[in-house]
GROMACS .gro file of C-alpha atoms in nm:
model
  486
    1UNK     CA    1   0.000   0.000   0.000
    2UNK     CA    2   0.170   0.318  -0.125
    3UNK     CA    3   0.013   0.549   0.135
    4UNK     CA    4   0.143   0.330   0.415
    5UNK     CA    5   0.493   0.331   0.267
    6UNK     CA    6   0.486   0.711   0.245
    7UNK     CA    7   0.385   0.738   0.611
    8UNK     CA    8   0.670   0.505   0.709
    9UNK     CA    9   0.912   0.753   0.553
   10UNK     CA   10   0.809   1.017   0.810
   11UNK     CA   11   0.953   1.080   1.156
   12UNK     CA   12   0.723   1.129   1.456
   13UNK     CA   13   0.769   1.506   1.434
   14UNK     CA   14   0.691   1.503   1.063
   15UNK     CA   15   0.377   1.296   1.121
   16UNK     CA   16   0.253   1.571   1.353
   17UNK     CA   17   0.328   1.832   1.086
   18UNK     CA   18   0.133   1.637   0.824
   19UNK     CA   19  -0.159   1.603   1.064
   20UNK     CA   20  -0.150   1.982   1.094
   21UNK     CA   21  -0.167   2.011   0.716
   22UNK     CA   22  -0.468   1.779   0.709
   23UNK     CA   23  -0.653   1.968   0.984
   24UNK     CA   24  -0.958   2.167   0.884
   25UNK     CA   25  -1.319   2.094   0.806
   26UNK     CA   26  -1.259   2.028   0.436
   27UNK     CA   27  -0.992   1.766   0.511
   28UNK     CA   28  -1.150   1.594   0.808
   29UNK     CA   29  -1.200   1.270   0.614
   30UNK     CA   30  -0.838   1.272   0.498
   31UNK     CA   31  -0.712   1.324   0.854
   32UNK     CA   32  -0.920   1.031   0.978
   33UNK     CA   33  -0.771   0.806   0.707
   34UNK     CA   34  -0.417   0.927   0.786
   35UNK     CA   35  -0.459   0.854   1.158
   36UNK     CA   36  -0.591   0.506   1.088
   37UNK     CA   37  -0.302   0.426   0.855
   38UNK     CA   38  -0.029   0.561   1.085
   39UNK     CA   39  -0.128   0.292   1.338
   40UNK     CA   40  -0.002   0.036   1.088
   41UNK     CA   41   0.324   0.219   1.019
   42UNK     CA   42   0.496   0.031   1.302
   43UNK     CA   43   0.329  -0.301   1.222
   44UNK     CA   44   0.427  -0.561   0.969
   45UNK     CA   45   0.073  -0.615   0.843
   46UNK     CA   46  -0.161  -0.380   0.664
   47UNK     CA   47  -0.538  -0.334   0.678
   48UNK     CA   48  -0.774  -0.483   0.421
   49UNK     CA   49  -0.987  -0.248   0.216
   50UNK     CA   50  -1.317  -0.355   0.383
   51UNK     CA   51  -1.163  -0.311   0.728
   52UNK     CA   52  -1.014   0.029   0.648
   53UNK     CA   53  -1.329   0.145   0.470
   54UNK     CA   54  -1.549   0.064   0.771
   55UNK     CA   55  -1.322   0.255   1.011
   56UNK     CA   56  -1.274   0.561   0.792
   57UNK     CA   57  -1.623   0.592   0.644
   58UNK     CA   58  -1.799   0.479   0.962
   59UNK     CA   59  -2.030   0.250   0.767
   60UNK     CA   60  -2.022  -0.110   0.644
   61UNK     CA   61  -1.805  -0.178   0.340
   62UNK     CA   62  -1.976  -0.191   0.001
   63UNK     CA   63  -1.775  -0.281  -0.306
   64UNK     CA   64  -1.951  -0.026  -0.528
   65UNK     CA   65  -1.836   0.250  -0.290
   66UNK     CA   66  -1.474   0.138  -0.270
   67UNK     CA   67  -1.380   0.422  -0.507
   68UNK     CA   68  -1.450   0.668  -0.223
   69UNK     CA   69  -1.170   0.519  -0.013
   70UNK     CA   70  -0.935   0.505  -0.311
   71UNK     CA   71  -1.006   0.871  -0.383
   72UNK     CA   72  -0.919   0.970  -0.024
   73UNK     CA   73  -0.599   0.768  -0.036
   74UNK     CA   74  -0.500   0.945  -0.357
   75UNK     CA   75  -0.558   1.283  -0.194
   76UNK     CA   76  -0.354   1.186   0.114
   77UNK     CA   77  -0.077   1.066  -0.119
   78UNK     CA   78  -0.068   1.404  -0.293
   79UNK     CA   79  -0.029   1.583   0.042
   80UNK     CA   80   0.253   1.345   0.139
   81UNK     CA   81   0.429   1.382  -0.198
   82UNK     CA   82   0.426   1.760  -0.164
   83UNK     CA   83   0.545   1.743   0.196
   84UNK     CA   84   0.836   1.508   0.123
   85UNK     CA   85   0.944   1.702  -0.184
   86UNK     CA   86   0.928   2.031   0.006
   87UNK     CA   87   1.133   1.888   0.293
   88UNK     CA   88   1.399   1.761   0.052
   89UNK     CA   89   1.405   2.101  -0.118
   90UNK     CA   90   1.439   2.285   0.213
   91UNK     CA   91   1.726   2.056   0.309
   92UNK     CA   92   1.903   2.128  -0.022
   93UNK     CA   93   1.855   2.502   0.029
   94UNK     CA   94   2.007   2.479   0.374
   95UNK     CA   95   2.296   2.247   0.291
   96UNK     CA   96   2.393   2.360  -0.060
   97UNK     CA   97   2.468   2.734  -0.105
   98UNK     CA   98   2.466   2.704  -0.485
   99UNK     CA   99   2.113   2.565  -0.481
  100UNK     CA  100   2.000   2.846  -0.251
  101UNK     CA  101   2.168   3.110  -0.469
  102UNK     CA  102   2.011   2.969  -0.786
  103UNK     CA  103   1.656   2.985  -0.650
  104UNK     CA  104   1.715   3.329  -0.504
  105UNK     CA  105   1.847   3.459  -0.837
  106UNK     CA  106   1.553   3.296  -1.017
  107UNK     CA  107   1.317   3.480  -0.781
  108UNK     CA  108   1.491   3.806  -0.877
  109UNK     CA  109   1.467   3.711  -1.245
  110UNK     CA  110   1.099   3.611  -1.241
  111UNK     CA  111   1.004   3.927  -1.050
  112UNK     CA  112   1.206   4.153  -1.282
  113UNK     CA  113   1.425   4.286  -0.999
  114UNK     CA  114   1.698   4.443  -1.214
  115UNK     CA  115   1.918   4.591  -0.939
  116UNK     CA  116   1.907   4.280  -0.718
  117UNK     CA  117   1.968   4.038  -1.006
  118UNK     CA  118   2.255   4.229  -1.165
  119UNK     CA  119   2.429   4.302  -0.833
  120UNK     CA  120   2.422   3.940  -0.708
  121UNK     CA  121   2.436   3.705  -1.008
  122UNK     CA  122   2.810   3.734  -1.077
  123UNK     CA  123   2.909   3.657  -0.717
  124UNK     CA  124   2.662   3.366  -0.710
  125UNK     CA  125   2.816   3.220  -1.028
  126UNK     CA  126   3.169   3.272  -0.893
  127UNK     CA  127   3.083   3.079  -0.574
  128UNK     CA  128   2.916   2.802  -0.778
  129UNK     CA  129   3.223   2.757  -1.000
  130UNK     CA  130   3.447   2.710  -0.694
  131UNK     CA  131   3.212   2.456  -0.534
  132UNK     CA  132   3.283   2.086  -0.573
  133UNK     CA  133   3.049   1.857  -0.386
  134UNK     CA  134   3.125   1.498  -0.292
  135UNK     CA  135   2.763   1.407  -0.227
  136UNK     CA  136   2.681   1.096  -0.434
  137UNK     CA  137   2.323   1.213  -0.489
  138UNK     CA  138   2.383   1.582  -0.558
  139UNK     CA  139   2.367   1.702  -0.916
  140UNK     CA  140   2.576   2.023  -0.934
  141UNK     CA  141   2.376   2.192  -1.207
  142UNK     CA  142   2.266   2.506  -1.026
  143UNK     CA  143   2.577   2.696  -1.136
  144UNK     CA  144   2.496   2.619  -1.499
  145UNK     CA  145   2.135   2.718  -1.439
  146UNK     CA  146   2.253   3.056  -1.312
  147UNK     CA  147   2.455   3.102  -1.631
  148UNK     CA  148   2.132   3.027  -1.819
  149UNK     CA  149   1.951   3.299  -1.624
  150UNK     CA  150   2.230   3.552  -1.669
  151UNK     CA  151   2.272   3.505  -2.044
  152UNK     CA  152   1.898   3.525  -2.106
  153UNK     CA  153   1.875   3.834  -1.886
  154UNK     CA  154   2.152   4.004  -2.086
  155UNK     CA  155   1.988   3.918  -2.418
  156UNK     CA  156   1.658   4.069  -2.306
  157UNK     CA  157   1.785   4.369  -2.107
  158UNK     CA  158   2.121   4.486  -2.248
  159UNK     CA  159   2.117   4.751  -2.517
  160UNK     CA  160   2.172   4.604  -2.866
  161UNK     CA  161   2.517   4.748  -2.931
  162UNK     CA  162   2.832   4.562  -3.048
  163UNK     CA  163   3.014   4.595  -2.713
  164UNK     CA  164   2.729   4.428  -2.522
  165UNK     CA  165   2.691   4.151  -2.779
  166UNK     CA  166   3.066   4.078  -2.764
  167UNK     CA  167   3.043   4.065  -2.383
  168UNK     CA  168   2.748   3.826  -2.406
  169UNK     CA  169   2.948   3.596  -2.635
  170UNK     CA  170   3.229   3.588  -2.376
  171UNK     CA  171   2.977   3.487  -2.108
  172UNK     CA  172   2.840   3.217  -2.340
  173UNK     CA  173   3.191   3.073  -2.379
  174UNK     CA  174   3.236   3.077  -2.000
  175UNK     CA  175   2.905   2.893  -1.963
  176UNK     CA  176   3.011   2.632  -2.218
  177UNK     CA  177   3.343   2.577  -2.036
  178UNK     CA  178   3.164   2.536  -1.701
  179UNK     CA  179   2.907   2.300  -1.852
  180UNK     CA  180   3.188   2.093  -2.005
  181UNK     CA  181   3.369   2.074  -1.671
  182UNK     CA  182   3.059   1.972  -1.475
  183UNK     CA  183   2.953   1.723  -1.743
  184UNK     CA  184   3.301   1.571  -1.730
  185UNK     CA  185   3.259   1.524  -1.353
  186UNK     CA  186   2.933   1.337  -1.414
  187UNK     CA  187   3.083   1.123  -1.689
  188UNK     CA  188   3.377   1.026  -1.467
  189UNK     CA  189   3.137   0.941  -1.182
  190UNK     CA  190   2.932   0.724  -1.418
  191UNK     CA  191   3.252   0.552  -1.536
  192UNK     CA  192   3.360   0.490  -1.177
  193UNK     CA  193   3.026   0.335  -1.083
  194UNK     CA  194   3.030   0.129  -1.404
  195UNK     CA  195   3.381   0.004  -1.317
  196UNK     CA  196   3.261  -0.087  -0.967
  197UNK     CA  197   2.971  -0.291  -1.106
  198UNK     CA  198   3.200  -0.457  -1.362
  199UNK     CA  199   3.436  -0.553  -1.079
  200UNK     CA  200   3.150  -0.699  -0.872
  201UNK     CA  201   3.018  -0.891  -1.171
  202UNK     CA  202   3.359  -1.040  -1.259
  203UNK     CA  203   3.404  -1.155  -0.900
  204UNK     CA  204   3.058  -1.311  -0.888
  205UNK     CA  205   3.130  -1.493  -1.214
  206UNK     CA  206   3.479  -1.592  -1.104
  207UNK     CA  207   3.644  -1.405  -1.389
  208UNK     CA  208   3.994  -1.270  -1.342
  209UNK     CA  209   3.973  -0.889  -1.318
  210UNK     CA  210   4.194  -0.678  -1.547
  211UNK     CA  211   4.533  -0.583  -1.403
  212UNK     CA  212   4.505  -0.220  -1.513
  213UNK     CA  213   4.251   0.027  -1.644
  214UNK     CA  214   4.155  -0.032  -2.004
  215UNK     CA  215   4.106   0.339  -2.054
  216UNK     CA  216   3.819   0.580  -2.005
  217UNK     CA  217   3.509   0.581  -2.217
  218UNK     CA  218   3.445   0.894  -2.419
  219UNK     CA  219   3.115   1.078  -2.414
  220UNK     CA  220   2.941   1.060  -2.751
  221UNK     CA  221   2.707   1.357  -2.797
  222UNK     CA  222   2.594   1.248  -3.143
  223UNK     CA  223   2.223   1.310  -3.191
  224UNK     CA  224   2.034   0.989  -3.110
  225UNK     CA  225   1.804   0.857  -3.385
  226UNK     CA  226   1.442   0.935  -3.306
  227UNK     CA  227   1.521   1.188  -3.033
  228UNK     CA  228   1.285   1.465  -3.145
  229UNK     CA  229   1.391   1.714  -2.877
  230UNK     CA  230   1.761   1.682  -2.963
  231UNK     CA  231   1.669   1.736  -3.328
  232UNK     CA  232   1.459   2.040  -3.237
  233UNK     CA  233   1.750   2.198  -3.049
  234UNK     CA  234   1.983   2.139  -3.346
  235UNK     CA  235   1.728   2.309  -3.572
  236UNK     CA  236   1.700   2.597  -3.323
  237UNK     CA  237   2.072   2.656  -3.370
  238UNK     CA  238   2.042   2.632  -3.749
  239UNK     CA  239   1.779   2.910  -3.747
  240UNK     CA  240   2.058   3.155  -3.664
  241UNK     CA  241   2.305   2.998  -3.907
  242UNK     CA  242   2.090   2.994  -4.221
  243UNK     CA  243   1.898   3.236  -4.439
  244UNK     CA  244   1.652   3.238  -4.726
  245UNK     CA  245   1.526   2.903  -4.853
  246UNK     CA  246   1.744   2.708  -4.609
  247UNK     CA  247   1.607   2.899  -4.310
  248UNK     CA  248   1.249   2.850  -4.431
  249UNK     CA  249   1.309   2.472  -4.447
  250UNK     CA  250   1.452   2.472  -4.093
  251UNK     CA  251   1.155   2.665  -3.951
  252UNK     CA  252   0.905   2.444  -4.132
  253UNK     CA  253   1.065   2.132  -3.980
  254UNK     CA  254   1.057   2.293  -3.633
  255UNK     CA  255   0.687   2.368  -3.675
  256UNK     CA  256   0.624   2.014  -3.797
  257UNK     CA  257   0.789   1.875  -3.482
  258UNK     CA  258   0.585   2.116  -3.268
  259UNK     CA  259   0.258   2.009  -3.429
  260UNK     CA  260   0.277   1.669  -3.256
  261UNK     CA  261   0.050   1.706  -2.948
  262UNK     CA  262   0.294   1.551  -2.698
  263UNK     CA  263   0.575   1.768  -2.834
  264UNK     CA  264   0.359   2.080  -2.820
  265UNK     CA  265   0.287   2.013  -2.453
  266UNK     CA  266   0.661   2.042  -2.383
  267UNK     CA  267   0.754   2.323  -2.624
  268UNK     CA  268   0.455   2.541  -2.537
  269UNK     CA  269   0.289   2.826  -2.722
  270UNK     CA  270   0.589   3.062  -2.709
  271UNK     CA  271   0.800   2.839  -2.935
  272UNK     CA  272   0.515   2.794  -3.181
  273UNK     CA  273   0.446   3.169  -3.211
  274UNK     CA  274   0.818   3.251  -3.239
  275UNK     CA  275   0.865   2.994  -3.517
  276UNK     CA  276   0.556   3.113  -3.704
  277UNK     CA  277   0.669   3.476  -3.673
  278UNK     CA  278   1.018   3.392  -3.799
  279UNK     CA  279   0.883   3.180  -4.085
  280UNK     CA  280   0.646   3.455  -4.198
  281UNK     CA  281   0.932   3.705  -4.192
  282UNK     CA  282   1.150   3.485  -4.413
  283UNK     CA  283   0.865   3.420  -4.657
  284UNK     CA  284   0.789   3.791  -4.686
  285UNK     CA  285   1.157   3.878  -4.737
  286UNK     CA  286   1.167   3.613  -5.011
  287UNK     CA  287   0.871   3.785  -5.179
  288UNK     CA  288   0.626   3.507  -5.097
  289UNK     CA  289   0.373   3.749  -4.947
  290UNK     CA  290   0.073   3.518  -4.969
  291UNK     CA  291   0.237   3.232  -4.780
  292UNK     CA  292   0.372   3.481  -4.530
  293UNK     CA  293   0.018   3.608  -4.477
  294UNK     CA  294  -0.119   3.254  -4.437
  295UNK     CA  295   0.149   3.180  -4.178
  296UNK     CA  296   0.064   3.494  -3.980
  297UNK     CA  297  -0.309   3.418  -3.994
  298UNK     CA  298  -0.232   3.070  -3.861
  299UNK     CA  299  -0.051   3.241  -3.572
  300UNK     CA  300  -0.345   3.476  -3.505
  301UNK     CA  301  -0.586   3.181  -3.492
  302UNK     CA  302  -0.354   2.988  -3.260
  303UNK     CA  303  -0.332   3.281  -3.015
  304UNK     CA  304  -0.709   3.326  -3.027
  305UNK     CA  305  -0.766   2.956  -2.960
  306UNK     CA  306  -0.522   2.955  -2.667
  307UNK     CA  307  -0.653   3.293  -2.544
  308UNK     CA  308  -0.301   3.435  -2.545
  309UNK     CA  309  -0.183   3.776  -2.671
  310UNK     CA  310  -0.045   3.793  -3.024
  311UNK     CA  311   0.331   3.874  -3.034
  312UNK     CA  312   0.359   4.239  -3.132
  313UNK     CA  313   0.627   4.160  -3.394
  314UNK     CA  314   0.379   3.929  -3.566
  315UNK     CA  315   0.108   4.196  -3.561
  316UNK     CA  316   0.349   4.449  -3.711
  317UNK     CA  317   0.445   4.207  -3.990
  318UNK     CA  318   0.082   4.116  -4.057
  319UNK     CA  319  -0.031   4.477  -4.092
  320UNK     CA  320   0.272   4.575  -4.303
  321UNK     CA  321   0.235   4.272  -4.533
  322UNK     CA  322  -0.114   4.386  -4.634
  323UNK     CA  323   0.066   4.666  -4.823
  324UNK     CA  324   0.260   4.405  -5.023
  325UNK     CA  325  -0.068   4.227  -5.096
  326UNK     CA  326  -0.252   4.552  -5.183
  327UNK     CA  327  -0.511   4.469  -4.914
  328UNK     CA  328  -0.501   4.810  -4.754
  329UNK     CA  329  -0.841   4.811  -4.587
  330UNK     CA  330  -0.767   4.470  -4.436
  331UNK     CA  331  -0.445   4.610  -4.289
  332UNK     CA  332  -0.629   4.904  -4.134
  333UNK     CA  333  -0.898   4.668  -4.006
  334UNK     CA  334  -0.630   4.467  -3.822
  335UNK     CA  335  -0.475   4.792  -3.698
  336UNK     CA  336  -0.808   4.892  -3.544
  337UNK     CA  337  -0.890   4.543  -3.414
  338UNK     CA  338  -0.563   4.512  -3.220
  339UNK     CA  339  -0.539   4.878  -3.119
  340UNK     CA  340  -0.537   4.796  -2.747
  341UNK     CA  341  -0.239   4.559  -2.781
  342UNK     CA  342  -0.056   4.795  -3.017
  343UNK     CA  343  -0.105   5.098  -2.792
  344UNK     CA  344   0.043   4.911  -2.494
  345UNK     CA  345   0.354   4.804  -2.686
  346UNK     CA  346   0.690   4.968  -2.758
  347UNK     CA  347   0.612   4.929  -3.130
  348UNK     CA  348   0.308   5.159  -3.118
  349UNK     CA  349   0.483   5.435  -3.317
  350UNK     CA  350   0.640   5.201  -3.573
  351UNK     CA  351   0.303   5.038  -3.640
  352UNK     CA  352   0.144   5.382  -3.649
  353UNK     CA  353   0.376   5.474  -3.937
  354UNK     CA  354   0.271   5.156  -4.122
  355UNK     CA  355  -0.095   5.257  -4.079
  356UNK     CA  356  -0.011   5.596  -4.233
  357UNK     CA  357   0.127   5.421  -4.542
  358UNK     CA  358  -0.189   5.212  -4.567
  359UNK     CA  359  -0.387   5.537  -4.590
  360UNK     CA  360  -0.139   5.674  -4.845
  361UNK     CA  361  -0.184   5.361  -5.058
  362UNK     CA  362  -0.558   5.433  -5.058
  363UNK     CA  363  -0.497   5.796  -5.155
  364UNK     CA  364  -0.617   5.924  -4.816
  365UNK     CA  365  -0.323   6.152  -4.748
  366UNK     CA  366  -0.514   6.372  -4.502
  367UNK     CA  367  -0.570   6.077  -4.267
  368UNK     CA  368  -0.207   5.973  -4.308
  369UNK     CA  369  -0.074   6.316  -4.210
  370UNK     CA  370  -0.328   6.359  -3.931
  371UNK     CA  371  -0.236   6.025  -3.768
  372UNK     CA  372   0.142   6.059  -3.788
  373UNK     CA  373   0.306   5.987  -3.450
  374UNK     CA  374   0.537   6.244  -3.291
  375UNK     CA  375   0.861   6.242  -3.488
  376UNK     CA  376   1.076   6.286  -3.176
  377UNK     CA  377   0.959   5.950  -3.046
  378UNK     CA  378   1.065   5.759  -3.358
  379UNK     CA  379   1.379   5.567  -3.445
  380UNK     CA  380   1.615   5.717  -3.705
  381UNK     CA  381   1.475   5.491  -3.978
  382UNK     CA  382   1.115   5.575  -3.894
  383UNK     CA  383   1.192   5.947  -3.883
  384UNK     CA  384   1.290   5.920  -4.249
  385UNK     CA  385   0.969   5.729  -4.328
  386UNK     CA  386   0.780   5.994  -4.131
  387UNK     CA  387   0.915   6.268  -4.360
  388UNK     CA  388   0.839   6.064  -4.672
  389UNK     CA  389   0.471   6.076  -4.568
  390UNK     CA  390   0.474   6.452  -4.629
  391UNK     CA  391   0.653   6.412  -4.962
  392UNK     CA  392   0.400   6.152  -5.081
  393UNK     CA  393   0.109   6.364  -4.953
  394UNK     CA  394   0.226   6.657  -5.166
  395UNK     CA  395   0.243   6.428  -5.472
  396UNK     CA  396  -0.109   6.294  -5.411
  397UNK     CA  397  -0.239   6.651  -5.388
  398UNK     CA  398  -0.052   6.751  -5.706
  399UNK     CA  399   0.162   7.002  -5.515
  400UNK     CA  400   0.477   6.906  -5.702
  401UNK     CA  401   0.687   7.213  -5.615
  402UNK     CA  402   0.636   7.143  -5.245
  403UNK     CA  403   0.720   6.777  -5.315
  404UNK     CA  404   1.049   6.876  -5.482
  405UNK     CA  405   1.139   7.099  -5.186
  406UNK     CA  406   1.056   6.819  -4.944
  407UNK     CA  407   1.270   6.575  -5.146
  408UNK     CA  408   1.567   6.810  -5.103
  409UNK     CA  409   1.500   6.831  -4.729
  410UNK     CA  410   1.485   6.451  -4.714
  411UNK     CA  411   1.820   6.407  -4.883
  412UNK     CA  412   1.985   6.643  -4.636
  413UNK     CA  413   1.823   6.463  -4.340
  414UNK     CA  414   1.934   6.123  -4.470
  415UNK     CA  415   2.289   6.250  -4.512
  416UNK     CA  416   2.317   6.369  -4.151
  417UNK     CA  417   2.131   6.078  -3.985
  418UNK     CA  418   2.336   5.802  -3.824
  419UNK     CA  419   2.232   5.439  -3.796
  420UNK     CA  420   2.049   5.407  -4.128
  421UNK     CA  421   2.126   5.259  -4.471
  422UNK     CA  422   2.224   5.582  -4.644
  423UNK     CA  423   2.283   5.427  -4.987
  424UNK     CA  424   1.939   5.262  -5.007
  425UNK     CA  425   1.747   5.564  -4.880
  426UNK     CA  426   1.938   5.800  -5.109
  427UNK     CA  427   1.862   5.575  -5.405
  428UNK     CA  428   1.490   5.578  -5.316
  429UNK     CA  429   1.493   5.957  -5.292
  430UNK     CA  430   1.669   5.967  -5.629
  431UNK     CA  431   1.383   5.764  -5.781
  432UNK     CA  432   1.137   6.017  -5.641
  433UNK     CA  433   1.341   6.298  -5.798
  434UNK     CA  434   1.328   6.118  -6.133
  435UNK     CA  435   0.953   6.071  -6.093
  436UNK     CA  436   0.898   6.439  -6.015
  437UNK     CA  437   1.126   6.539  -6.304
  438UNK     CA  438   0.933   6.310  -6.541
  439UNK     CA  439   0.610   6.496  -6.473
  440UNK     CA  440   0.533   6.751  -6.744
  441UNK     CA  441   0.242   6.970  -6.857
  442UNK     CA  442   0.278   6.796  -7.190
  443UNK     CA  443   0.112   6.456  -7.147
  444UNK     CA  444   0.294   6.290  -7.436
  445UNK     CA  445   0.631   6.388  -7.294
  446UNK     CA  446   0.520   6.286  -6.944
  447UNK     CA  447   0.412   5.940  -7.061
  448UNK     CA  448   0.747   5.897  -7.236
  449UNK     CA  449   0.943   6.005  -6.927
  450UNK     CA  450   0.740   5.785  -6.691
  451UNK     CA  451   0.776   5.487  -6.926
  452UNK     CA  452   1.153   5.531  -6.917
  453UNK     CA  453   1.149   5.547  -6.536
  454UNK     CA  454   0.934   5.234  -6.518
  455UNK     CA  455   1.172   5.055  -6.752
  456UNK     CA  456   1.467   5.149  -6.529
  457UNK     CA  457   1.296   4.999  -6.223
  458UNK     CA  458   1.161   4.692  -6.404
  459UNK     CA  459   1.509   4.601  -6.530
  460UNK     CA  460   1.606   4.543  -6.166
  461UNK     CA  461   1.261   4.449  -6.041
  462UNK     CA  462   1.370   4.171  -5.802
  463UNK     CA  463   1.623   4.404  -5.639
  464UNK     CA  464   1.384   4.697  -5.595
  465UNK     CA  465   1.092   4.477  -5.490
  466UNK     CA  466   1.290   4.317  -5.210
  467UNK     CA  467   1.389   4.661  -5.082
  468UNK     CA  468   1.027   4.778  -5.106
  469UNK     CA  469   0.927   4.500  -4.866
  470UNK     CA  470   1.089   4.695  -4.580
  471UNK     CA  471   1.106   5.046  -4.733
  472UNK     CA  472   0.742   5.149  -4.763
  473UNK     CA  473   0.809   5.477  -4.950
  474UNK     CA  474   0.953   5.270  -5.236
  475UNK     CA  475   0.650   5.039  -5.231
  476UNK     CA  476   0.421   5.343  -5.265
  477UNK     CA  477   0.617   5.475  -5.564
  478UNK     CA  478   0.617   5.135  -5.738
  479UNK     CA  479   0.240   5.114  -5.687
  480UNK     CA  480   0.200   5.468  -5.815
  481UNK     CA  481   0.388   5.366  -6.131
  482UNK     CA  482   0.189   5.038  -6.149
  483UNK     CA  483   0.510   4.836  -6.149
  484UNK     CA  484   0.448   4.465  -6.075
  485UNK     CA  485   0.635   4.141  -6.134
  486UNK     CA  486   0.442   4.083  -6.456
   0.00000   0.00000   0.00000
């Protein structure tokens, strides 16, 4: 009887503590069962079900009601499991400083305590690296777990500048070295225990033991056939090592693995949404806008089904991709539908700019200008896109002199702005200049000039179209000129 065995694992003082846990009107029946069973903890026999049922239920035993006793025993077992696990955990916290430090740092991490986490984590890791335990049951992984916390914290909280990224790579190498060292300790312990069992077995069989060590076994980390999780982790690495068609294939395989229900239960929704977001991005970059849209709509449905918020990066891609698909009203519909989520995010201004371009594509320049976010709150790239909205608005209104003046202002702003792709943005502005120059009061001449401009862009259509995927001012101009793949 499992419940009886669990009670036998307790000391007298612990039995009193468990009785305290079972006290209360809602657990009165469980306490009565526990007290009956503890009487047998010091005996060699155990009660029969009918006997125990009659004492606990205070009524004669009936086979059809036996489930009631089994249900109470299951509930008592759950209380005992939790108690024993908690006691073992408390003992580890008290006896193993590294374990205590890991759980303390995790508490800082989970609660977002920046000052506490960053001031303590390095000293905790330093202490963990110097600790070597001789306990045969201890698994010294807490130091590695703290490295896991620290590296993830840095990725999410450090500013994305080269110096920080280089520092993070150094920490990753330190983590790998520590993991290798601790893994080596485990391997050597396994080898020692294996050698002990081999020695015992040779003696029992009367075989002459070897006179010296035959060498140490090496650890083979080759991916095991059929190990889906190992395969998934390899693919996760390949995501950052591939691009284009190769990256799409990697992400599709990751999603295929995650579609298996038992795999999904382990990987969770976060992995699925991240993979769908990444896949849609790659498809859109590759010019496969329809498949990218289908992938994003699959993500939206998944989040709705699981009642989880949609990742803001996916929302931004979804709304922006409607421009590529010329489904402008659909993009604005999504912008309005998810306004609450967008407004609460750091991407609110970036997505606001995208919405302005949706209005521009529909020829509604007044709405575009009216809804422009504050320019001071935008990134350098979006400040340029912000200014293009005015240039395009002047063109839509036929105010070409103002458009030419604004184009000159844009070129000067691009030249003095750091952190942007100057060559690409200057080339886009140059196309606008050529467009404005092609316009003429003489329609025949204008048609000829515009045809020449269209020919120039069409000759390098794949190049310009890929740029237009991320540079919305170029997409507007290509649409204005009715330039398509055909």
